[in-house]
Amino acid sequence: MSKVVLVTGANSGIGLALCERLLSHDAEGLQLCLACRNMQRAQAARSALLASHPRAQVALLQMDTSSISSVIAAAQEVKLRYNRLDCLYLNAGIMPNPQFDIRAFFRGLFSSRVVSMFATAEGILTQKDGLTADGLQEVFTTNLFGHFVLVRELEPLLCHAGLTSQLIWTSSSNAHRSAFSMGDIQHRRGTQPYSSSKYASDLLSLALNTHYNKRGLYSSVICPGFVMTSLTYGILPSFPTFLWTLFMPIFWLIRILTNTFTLTPYNGAEALFWLFKQKPESLDPQAKYHSLTSGLGRNYTQARRMDVDLHTSQDLFEKLLQLETEVDRVCSSAADGRTAYSTTCL
C-alpha cells in the first residue's frame, strides 16, 4: 500500500528538495501532494519532479497558510481525495521585510561569534510583520497557526486505529525562547516574529505529542541548518550580487568549522528525509532533529534537546484552541454580516 505524503511550501527550496529526495527513495510507492500558495510555481515544480520520476504520483493542492479560509478549503479537498495521510510536512514559512543590521554584521564577521551569527542570525536580524485579511499577524499565521488549523482539520486522516502517522515541522536555529511571549503569542509587540513563530512550533510539536500519541499521531521538529534559499537571499535585498559571491567562500570555509552550514536545499532536507524513514513512535518528542553536513560534505542527522517544557507547550496549545474557536465564531458571524474581526486579546 502506497504512502500518502503532503508537503506544504513544496514548490521551491527545502520543500522541493525534500520531494525530490522522497521520490528518489521510492517514486512508485508514494502518493505525493504539493500544497502551495502559488500554483504557477507549483506546476513548474511538479513538471520538474515528473521529468526525473515520470511514473510518480504527484498531485497539487492550492493552499495559503496565511489564510484560514484557504487552509480549511484545502483540508476539505484533501479529505475528498484521500482516506488517510501517512506524513504531513509542515514546511511553509515566511520572513517578510527583514531588517539587516550591517554594522552588527561586520562587527560579528571579525569576532569569535561569527559562526553563531551566521547559524542563527541572532543580533543582526529583525523583521517588520503585517496583518492577514483575517486580522492576524502574518508571520504567526503563515508559519504556525495556519498549520495548526490544518492539523486540526485533517485529524480524521491522520488518526487511525492501529496505524501511525507523522507530523514533521521545519523549525530553525533562529527559534529562541527569548523572542516568544505567552502573553503575545502572535508577536504583535515584538521585532522578531520569525524567531517567535519558530520557537512556538517547537512548543506546539511537544503539545501535539501529548494530545495525539495515543491516537497514533506523532510530531517531530527539524532544523535545516544554514541554507542558501530565496528566503536567505531576501535577507539582504540591497546587497549587490558580487558580495554574495564574496561571501560564499567564507561560508564554505565556515562549514569546515561547523556542521550546521548545510548550504544547499538538498543538504538542508536531510533531517526531513531521515525522519520519514524512522518509526515515529521511536523518536524523542523533546528533540529537534538537525540536518548537518561535515566539512567533507557528508550529510547526517543529529538529535538535540529543545529548550521547551511541557507546561508552556500546553499553555500555547490551549491558547491556539481558543484562537481557533474565535476565528470560527467570527468567520461564521461575518458570513451572516453581523460582526467585524479583532484578535487583540491573543
GROMACS .gro file of C-alpha atoms in nm:
model
  346
    1MET     CA    1   0.000   0.000   0.000
    2SER     CA    2   0.147   0.335  -0.105
    3LYS     CA    3   0.213   0.607   0.150
    4VAL     CA    4   0.032   0.939   0.122
    5VAL     CA    5   0.257   1.238   0.192
    6LEU     CA    6   0.154   1.605   0.191
    7VAL     CA    7   0.418   1.882   0.191
    8THR     CA    8   0.339   2.250   0.246
    9GLY     CA    9   0.567   2.505   0.082
   10ALA     CA   10   0.680   2.244  -0.168
   11ASN     CA   11   0.741   2.446  -0.483
   12SER     CA   12   1.097   2.564  -0.406
   13GLY     CA   13   1.387   2.548  -0.163
   14ILE     CA   14   1.393   2.283   0.107
   15GLY     CA   15   1.036   2.169   0.035
   16LEU     CA   16   1.109   2.092  -0.330
   17ALA     CA   17   1.442   1.929  -0.241
   18LEU     CA   18   1.258   1.705   0.006
   19CYS     CA   19   1.007   1.599  -0.260
   20GLU     CA   20   1.293   1.508  -0.495
   21ARG     CA   21   1.460   1.302  -0.224
   22LEU     CA   22   1.137   1.123  -0.133
   23LEU     CA   23   1.073   1.028  -0.495
   24SER     CA   24   1.432   0.918  -0.546
   25HIS     CA   25   1.385   0.689  -0.247
   26ASP     CA   26   1.052   0.540  -0.364
   27ALA     CA   27   0.895   0.701  -0.668
   28GLU     CA   28   0.623   0.443  -0.718
   29GLY     CA   29   0.537   0.375  -0.354
   30LEU     CA   30   0.426   0.730  -0.273
   31GLN     CA   31   0.129   0.948  -0.336
   32LEU     CA   32   0.288   1.291  -0.305
   33CYS     CA   33   0.079   1.608  -0.270
   34LEU     CA   34   0.240   1.950  -0.306
   35ALA     CA   35   0.045   2.214  -0.111
   36CYS     CA   36   0.146   2.556  -0.242
   37ARG     CA   37   0.023   2.914  -0.247
   38ASN     CA   38   0.147   2.995  -0.600
   39MET     CA   39   0.003   2.741  -0.843
   40GLN     CA   40   0.216   2.854  -1.137
   41ARG     CA   41   0.531   2.772  -0.940
   42ALA     CA   42   0.368   2.454  -0.814
   43GLN     CA   43   0.305   2.339  -1.172
   44ALA     CA   44   0.670   2.408  -1.257
   45ALA     CA   45   0.782   2.209  -0.953
   46ARG     CA   46   0.555   1.919  -1.044
   47SER     CA   47   0.685   1.917  -1.401
   48ALA     CA   48   1.045   1.910  -1.278
   49LEU     CA   49   0.971   1.619  -1.042
   50LEU     CA   50   0.791   1.421  -1.311
   51ALA     CA   51   1.075   1.482  -1.558
   52SER     CA   52   1.303   1.294  -1.316
   53HIS     CA   53   1.038   1.045  -1.200
   54PRO     CA   54   0.784   1.001  -1.483
   55ARG     CA   55   0.591   0.722  -1.306
   56ALA     CA   56   0.549   0.913  -0.981
   57GLN     CA   57   0.211   1.020  -0.843
   58VAL     CA   58   0.244   1.393  -0.781
   59ALA     CA   59  -0.070   1.597  -0.711
   60LEU     CA   60  -0.109   1.969  -0.648
   61LEU     CA   61  -0.316   2.148  -0.384
   62GLN     CA   62  -0.375   2.522  -0.367
   63MET     CA   63  -0.327   2.642  -0.009
   64ASP     CA   64  -0.211   2.963   0.154
   65THR     CA   65  -0.134   2.906   0.523
   66SER     CA   66  -0.172   3.278   0.590
   67SER     CA   67  -0.544   3.248   0.505
   68ILE     CA   68  -0.758   3.040   0.738
   69SER     CA   69  -1.033   3.005   0.479
   70SER     CA   70  -0.775   2.877   0.227
   71VAL     CA   71  -0.646   2.623   0.480
   72ILE     CA   72  -0.996   2.497   0.558
   73ALA     CA   73  -1.089   2.472   0.189
   74ALA     CA   74  -0.764   2.285   0.116
   75ALA     CA   75  -0.827   2.045   0.404
   76GLN     CA   76  -1.174   1.970   0.269
   77GLU     CA   77  -1.020   1.894  -0.070
   78VAL     CA   78  -0.763   1.661   0.088
   79LYS     CA   79  -1.041   1.472   0.267
   80LEU     CA   80  -1.218   1.425  -0.066
   81ARG     CA   81  -0.903   1.288  -0.235
   82TYR     CA   82  -0.759   1.061   0.034
   83ASN     CA   83  -0.883   0.837   0.314
   84ARG     CA   84  -0.565   0.877   0.518
   85LEU     CA   85  -0.237   1.070   0.546
   86ASP     CA   86   0.083   0.894   0.646
   87CYS     CA   87   0.303   1.201   0.669
   88LEU     CA   88   0.231   1.574   0.680
   89TYR     CA   89   0.531   1.804   0.637
   90LEU     CA   90   0.461   2.148   0.787
   91ASN     CA   91   0.727   2.332   0.590
   92ALA     CA   92   0.572   2.655   0.455
   93GLY     CA   93   0.713   2.971   0.609
   94ILE     CA   94   0.793   3.337   0.553
   95MET     CA   95   1.024   3.604   0.691
   96PRO     CA   96   0.878   3.926   0.544
   97ASN     CA   97   1.058   4.260   0.528
   98PRO     CA   98   1.377   4.154   0.708
   99GLN     CA   99   1.580   4.442   0.850
  100PHE     CA  100   1.953   4.371   0.844
  101ASP     CA  101   2.194   4.547   1.085
  102ILE     CA  102   2.501   4.589   0.863
  103ARG     CA  103   2.718   4.734   1.139
  104ALA     CA  104   2.640   4.443   1.372
  105PHE     CA  105   2.709   4.205   1.083
  106PHE     CA  106   3.058   4.336   1.012
  107ARG     CA  107   3.138   4.355   1.382
  108GLY     CA  108   3.038   3.991   1.415
  109LEU     CA  109   3.220   3.893   1.097
  110PHE     CA  110   3.555   3.961   1.261
  111SER     CA  111   3.469   3.830   1.607
  112SER     CA  112   3.464   3.496   1.786
  113ARG     CA  113   3.086   3.472   1.740
  114VAL     CA  114   3.094   3.470   1.358
  115VAL     CA  115   2.980   3.108   1.331
  116SER     CA  116   2.691   3.156   1.571
  117MET     CA  117   2.591   3.479   1.395
  118PHE     CA  118   2.562   3.309   1.057
  119ALA     CA  119   2.393   3.000   1.201
  120THR     CA  120   2.122   3.179   1.399
  121ALA     CA  121   2.113   3.542   1.271
  122GLU     CA  122   2.087   3.645   1.636
  123GLY     CA  123   2.168   4.011   1.690
  124ILE     CA  124   2.170   4.108   1.322
  125LEU     CA  125   1.817   4.047   1.201
  126THR     CA  126   1.473   4.185   1.282
  127GLN     CA  127   1.151   4.181   1.079
  128LYS     CA  128   0.852   4.404   1.021
  129ASP     CA  129   0.534   4.199   1.036
  130GLY     CA  130   0.197   4.263   0.872
  131LEU     CA  131  -0.166   4.161   0.912
  132THR     CA  132  -0.358   3.899   0.718
  133ALA     CA  133  -0.706   3.953   0.578
  134ASP     CA  134  -0.830   3.776   0.893
  135GLY     CA  135  -0.669   4.038   1.116
  136LEU     CA  136  -0.400   3.801   1.242
  137GLN     CA  137  -0.025   3.860   1.242
  138GLU     CA  138   0.110   3.738   0.909
  139VAL     CA  139   0.423   3.553   1.023
  140PHE     CA  140   0.245   3.384   1.313
  141THR     CA  141  -0.039   3.271   1.088
  142THR     CA  142   0.173   3.155   0.794
  143ASN     CA  143   0.438   2.974   0.994
  144LEU     CA  144   0.234   2.839   1.286
  145PHE     CA  145  -0.140   2.897   1.318
  146GLY     CA  146  -0.234   2.803   0.962
  147HIS     CA  147  -0.051   2.475   1.010
  148PHE     CA  148  -0.222   2.421   1.346
  149VAL     CA  149  -0.563   2.464   1.184
  150LEU     CA  150  -0.459   2.228   0.904
  151VAL     CA  151  -0.364   1.956   1.153
  152ARG     CA  152  -0.692   2.000   1.338
  153GLU     CA  153  -0.892   1.982   1.014
  154LEU     CA  154  -0.705   1.671   0.896
  155GLU     CA  155  -0.739   1.476   1.221
  156PRO     CA  156  -0.969   1.214   1.059
  157LEU     CA  157  -0.696   1.131   0.804
  158LEU     CA  158  -0.406   1.145   1.047
  159CYS     CA  159  -0.551   0.945   1.337
  160HIS     CA  160  -0.640   0.583   1.256
  161ALA     CA  161  -0.665   0.293   1.499
  162GLY     CA  162  -0.373   0.054   1.455
  163LEU     CA  163  -0.178   0.288   1.224
  164THR     CA  164   0.084   0.556   1.286
  165SER     CA  165   0.127   0.887   1.107
  166GLN     CA  166   0.377   1.173   1.128
  167LEU     CA  167   0.377   1.550   1.155
  168ILE     CA  168   0.716   1.699   1.072
  169TRP     CA  169   0.778   2.070   1.134
  170THR     CA  170   1.051   2.273   0.967
  171SER     CA  171   1.181   2.488   1.251
  172SER     CA  172   1.501   2.691   1.269
  173SER     CA  173   1.815   2.758   1.468
  174ASN     CA  174   1.664   3.107   1.495
  175ALA     CA  175   1.394   2.969   1.729
  176HIS     CA  176   1.475   3.150   2.054
  177ARG     CA  177   1.279   3.133   2.380
  178SER     CA  178   1.369   3.500   2.438
  179ALA     CA  179   1.169   3.604   2.129
  180PHE     CA  180   0.849   3.430   2.242
  181SER     CA  181   0.594   3.557   2.494
  182MET     CA  182   0.290   3.363   2.612
  183GLY     CA  183   0.119   3.698   2.666
  184ASP     CA  184   0.173   3.787   2.298
  185ILE     CA  185   0.177   3.464   2.102
  186GLN     CA  186   0.122   3.647   1.772
  187HIS     CA  187   0.424   3.870   1.847
  188ARG     CA  188   0.230   4.191   1.781
  189ARG     CA  189   0.459   4.398   2.001
  190GLY     CA  190   0.797   4.248   1.909
  191THR     CA  191   1.053   4.275   1.631
  192GLN     CA  192   1.137   3.904   1.587
  193PRO     CA  193   0.815   3.741   1.463
  194TYR     CA  194   1.004   3.473   1.268
  195SER     CA  195   1.203   3.361   1.571
  196SER     CA  196   0.889   3.370   1.785
  197SER     CA  197   0.689   3.160   1.537
  198LYS     CA  198   0.963   2.900   1.508
  199TYR     CA  199   1.003   2.869   1.884
  200ALA     CA  200   0.625   2.835   1.906
  201SER     CA  201   0.638   2.548   1.654
  202ASP     CA  202   0.887   2.371   1.882
  203LEU     CA  203   0.646   2.413   2.174
  204LEU     CA  204   0.345   2.309   1.971
  205SER     CA  205   0.510   1.990   1.848
  206LEU     CA  206   0.563   1.882   2.207
  207ALA     CA  207   0.200   1.960   2.294
  208LEU     CA  208   0.071   1.771   1.990
  209ASN     CA  209   0.255   1.460   2.104
  210THR     CA  210   0.093   1.490   2.445
  211HIS     CA  211  -0.253   1.507   2.288
  212TYR     CA  212  -0.223   1.275   1.989
  213ASN     CA  213   0.031   0.998   2.054
  214LYS     CA  214  -0.239   0.771   2.196
  215ARG     CA  215  -0.424   0.807   1.865
  216GLY     CA  216  -0.119   0.709   1.659
  217LEU     CA  217  -0.010   1.058   1.553
  218TYR     CA  218   0.349   1.166   1.629
  219SER     CA  219   0.506   1.509   1.583
  220SER     CA  220   0.874   1.592   1.525
  221VAL     CA  221   1.076   1.908   1.462
  222ILE     CA  222   1.376   1.960   1.236
  223CYS     CA  223   1.631   2.234   1.180
  224PRO     CA  224   1.766   2.251   0.823
  225GLY     CA  225   2.080   2.442   0.919
  226PHE     CA  226   2.207   2.745   0.727
  227VAL     CA  227   2.071   2.700   0.375
  228MET     CA  228   2.100   2.935   0.079
  229THR     CA  229   1.739   2.972  -0.038
  230SER     CA  230   1.528   3.260  -0.170
  231LEU     CA  231   1.439   3.339   0.192
  232THR     CA  232   1.809   3.370   0.277
  233TYR     CA  233   1.885   3.591  -0.023
  234GLY     CA  234   1.585   3.806   0.070
  235ILE     CA  235   1.754   3.898   0.398
  236LEU     CA  236   2.000   4.121   0.210
  237PRO     CA  237   1.791   4.258  -0.079
  238SER     CA  238   2.012   4.565  -0.116
  239PHE     CA  239   2.339   4.373  -0.133
  240PRO     CA  240   2.487   4.354  -0.485
  241THR     CA  241   2.538   4.008  -0.629
  242PHE     CA  242   2.917   4.028  -0.611
  243LEU     CA  243   2.900   4.050  -0.230
  244TRP     CA  244   2.712   3.719  -0.213
  245THR     CA  245   2.983   3.578  -0.441
  246LEU     CA  246   3.247   3.703  -0.199
  247PHE     CA  247   3.066   3.556   0.099
  248MET     CA  248   3.029   3.206  -0.045
  249PRO     CA  249   3.397   3.106   0.005
  250ILE     CA  250   3.361   3.227   0.365
  251PHE     CA  251   3.051   3.008   0.406
  252TRP     CA  252   3.233   2.704   0.268
  253LEU     CA  253   3.528   2.775   0.498
  254ILE     CA  254   3.296   2.804   0.798
  255ARG     CA  255   3.145   2.466   0.707
  256ILE     CA  256   3.482   2.309   0.784
  257LEU     CA  257   3.449   2.452   1.135
  258THR     CA  258   3.079   2.382   1.196
  259ASN     CA  259   2.842   2.114   1.069
  260THR     CA  260   2.535   2.343   1.070
  261PHE     CA  261   2.626   2.508   0.738
  262THR     CA  262   2.433   2.274   0.511
  263LEU     CA  263   2.420   2.548   0.243
  264THR     CA  264   2.212   2.366  -0.021
  265PRO     CA  265   1.838   2.279  -0.004
  266TYR     CA  266   1.927   1.913  -0.071
  267ASN     CA  267   2.152   1.905   0.236
  268GLY     CA  268   1.905   2.106   0.442
  269ALA     CA  269   1.634   1.847   0.373
  270GLU     CA  270   1.845   1.569   0.527
  271ALA     CA  271   1.659   1.555   0.861
  272LEU     CA  272   1.320   1.579   0.689
  273PHE     CA  273   1.410   1.280   0.474
  274TRP     CA  274   1.570   1.087   0.762
  275LEU     CA  275   1.259   1.121   0.978
  276PHE     CA  276   1.043   0.980   0.700
  277LYS     CA  277   1.235   0.654   0.726
  278GLN     CA  278   1.204   0.621   1.105
  279LYS     CA  279   0.934   0.463   1.319
  280PRO     CA  280   0.752   0.768   1.459
  281GLU     CA  281   0.695   0.609   1.799
  282SER     CA  282   1.072   0.564   1.845
  283LEU     CA  283   1.151   0.937   1.820
  284ASP     CA  284   1.215   1.175   2.109
  285PRO     CA  285   0.931   1.433   2.135
  286GLN     CA  286   1.161   1.683   2.309
  287ALA     CA  287   1.436   1.663   2.047
  288LYS     CA  288   1.495   1.880   1.743
  289TYR     CA  289   1.648   1.680   1.459
  290HIS     CA  290   1.921   1.879   1.287
  291SER     CA  291   2.035   1.847   0.927
  292LEU     CA  292   2.415   1.854   0.941
  293THR     CA  293   2.690   1.843   0.680
  294SER     CA  294   3.052   1.762   0.757
  295GLY     CA  295   3.344   1.956   0.613
  296LEU     CA  296   3.388   1.674   0.362
  297GLY     CA  297   3.026   1.703   0.250
  298ARG     CA  298   2.870   1.406   0.433
  299ASN     CA  299   2.507   1.463   0.532
  300TYR     CA  300   2.370   1.324   0.856
  301THR     CA  301   2.103   1.388   1.121
  302GLN     CA  302   2.157   1.456   1.489
  303ALA     CA  303   1.902   1.493   1.770
  304ARG     CA  304   1.949   1.785   2.008
  305ARG     CA  305   1.738   1.871   2.311
  306MET     CA  306   1.491   2.156   2.254
  307ASP     CA  307   1.457   2.443   2.500
  308VAL     CA  308   1.091   2.363   2.570
  309ASP     CA  309   0.883   2.239   2.863
  310LEU     CA  310   0.551   2.059   2.891
  311HIS     CA  311   0.374   2.328   3.092
  312THR     CA  312   0.449   2.608   2.845
  313SER     CA  313   0.368   2.387   2.548
  314GLN     CA  314   0.030   2.302   2.696
  315ASP     CA  315  -0.044   2.669   2.763
  316LEU     CA  316   0.030   2.751   2.398
  317PHE     CA  317  -0.189   2.464   2.278
  318GLU     CA  318  -0.482   2.594   2.485
  319LYS     CA  319  -0.434   2.948   2.352
  320LEU     CA  320  -0.431   2.821   1.995
  321LEU     CA  321  -0.752   2.629   2.060
  322GLN     CA  322  -0.909   2.949   2.193
  323LEU     CA  323  -0.795   3.142   1.889
  324GLU     CA  324  -0.926   2.873   1.657
  325THR     CA  325  -1.266   2.894   1.828
  326GLU     CA  326  -1.262   3.273   1.799
  327VAL     CA  327  -1.173   3.257   1.430
  328ASP     CA  328  -1.453   3.006   1.367
  329ARG     CA  329  -1.702   3.224   1.554
  330VAL     CA  330  -1.602   3.542   1.377
  331CYS     CA  331  -1.598   3.378   1.034
  332SER     CA  332  -1.947   3.240   1.093
  333SER     CA  333  -2.072   3.578   1.211
  334ALA     CA  334  -1.902   3.758   0.923
  335ALA     CA  335  -2.075   3.522   0.682
  336ASP     CA  336  -2.402   3.643   0.833
  337GLY     CA  337  -2.285   4.004   0.802
  338ARG     CA  338  -2.307   4.072   1.174
  339THR     CA  339  -1.960   4.148   1.308
  340ALA     CA  340  -1.606   4.275   1.248
  341TYR     CA  341  -1.295   4.085   1.344
  342SER     CA  342  -1.044   4.163   1.617
  343THR     CA  343  -0.793   3.934   1.790
  344THR     CA  344  -0.606   4.184   2.004
  345CYS     CA  345  -0.652   3.968   2.314
  346LEU     CA  346  -0.432   3.698   2.163
   0.00000   0.00000   0.00000
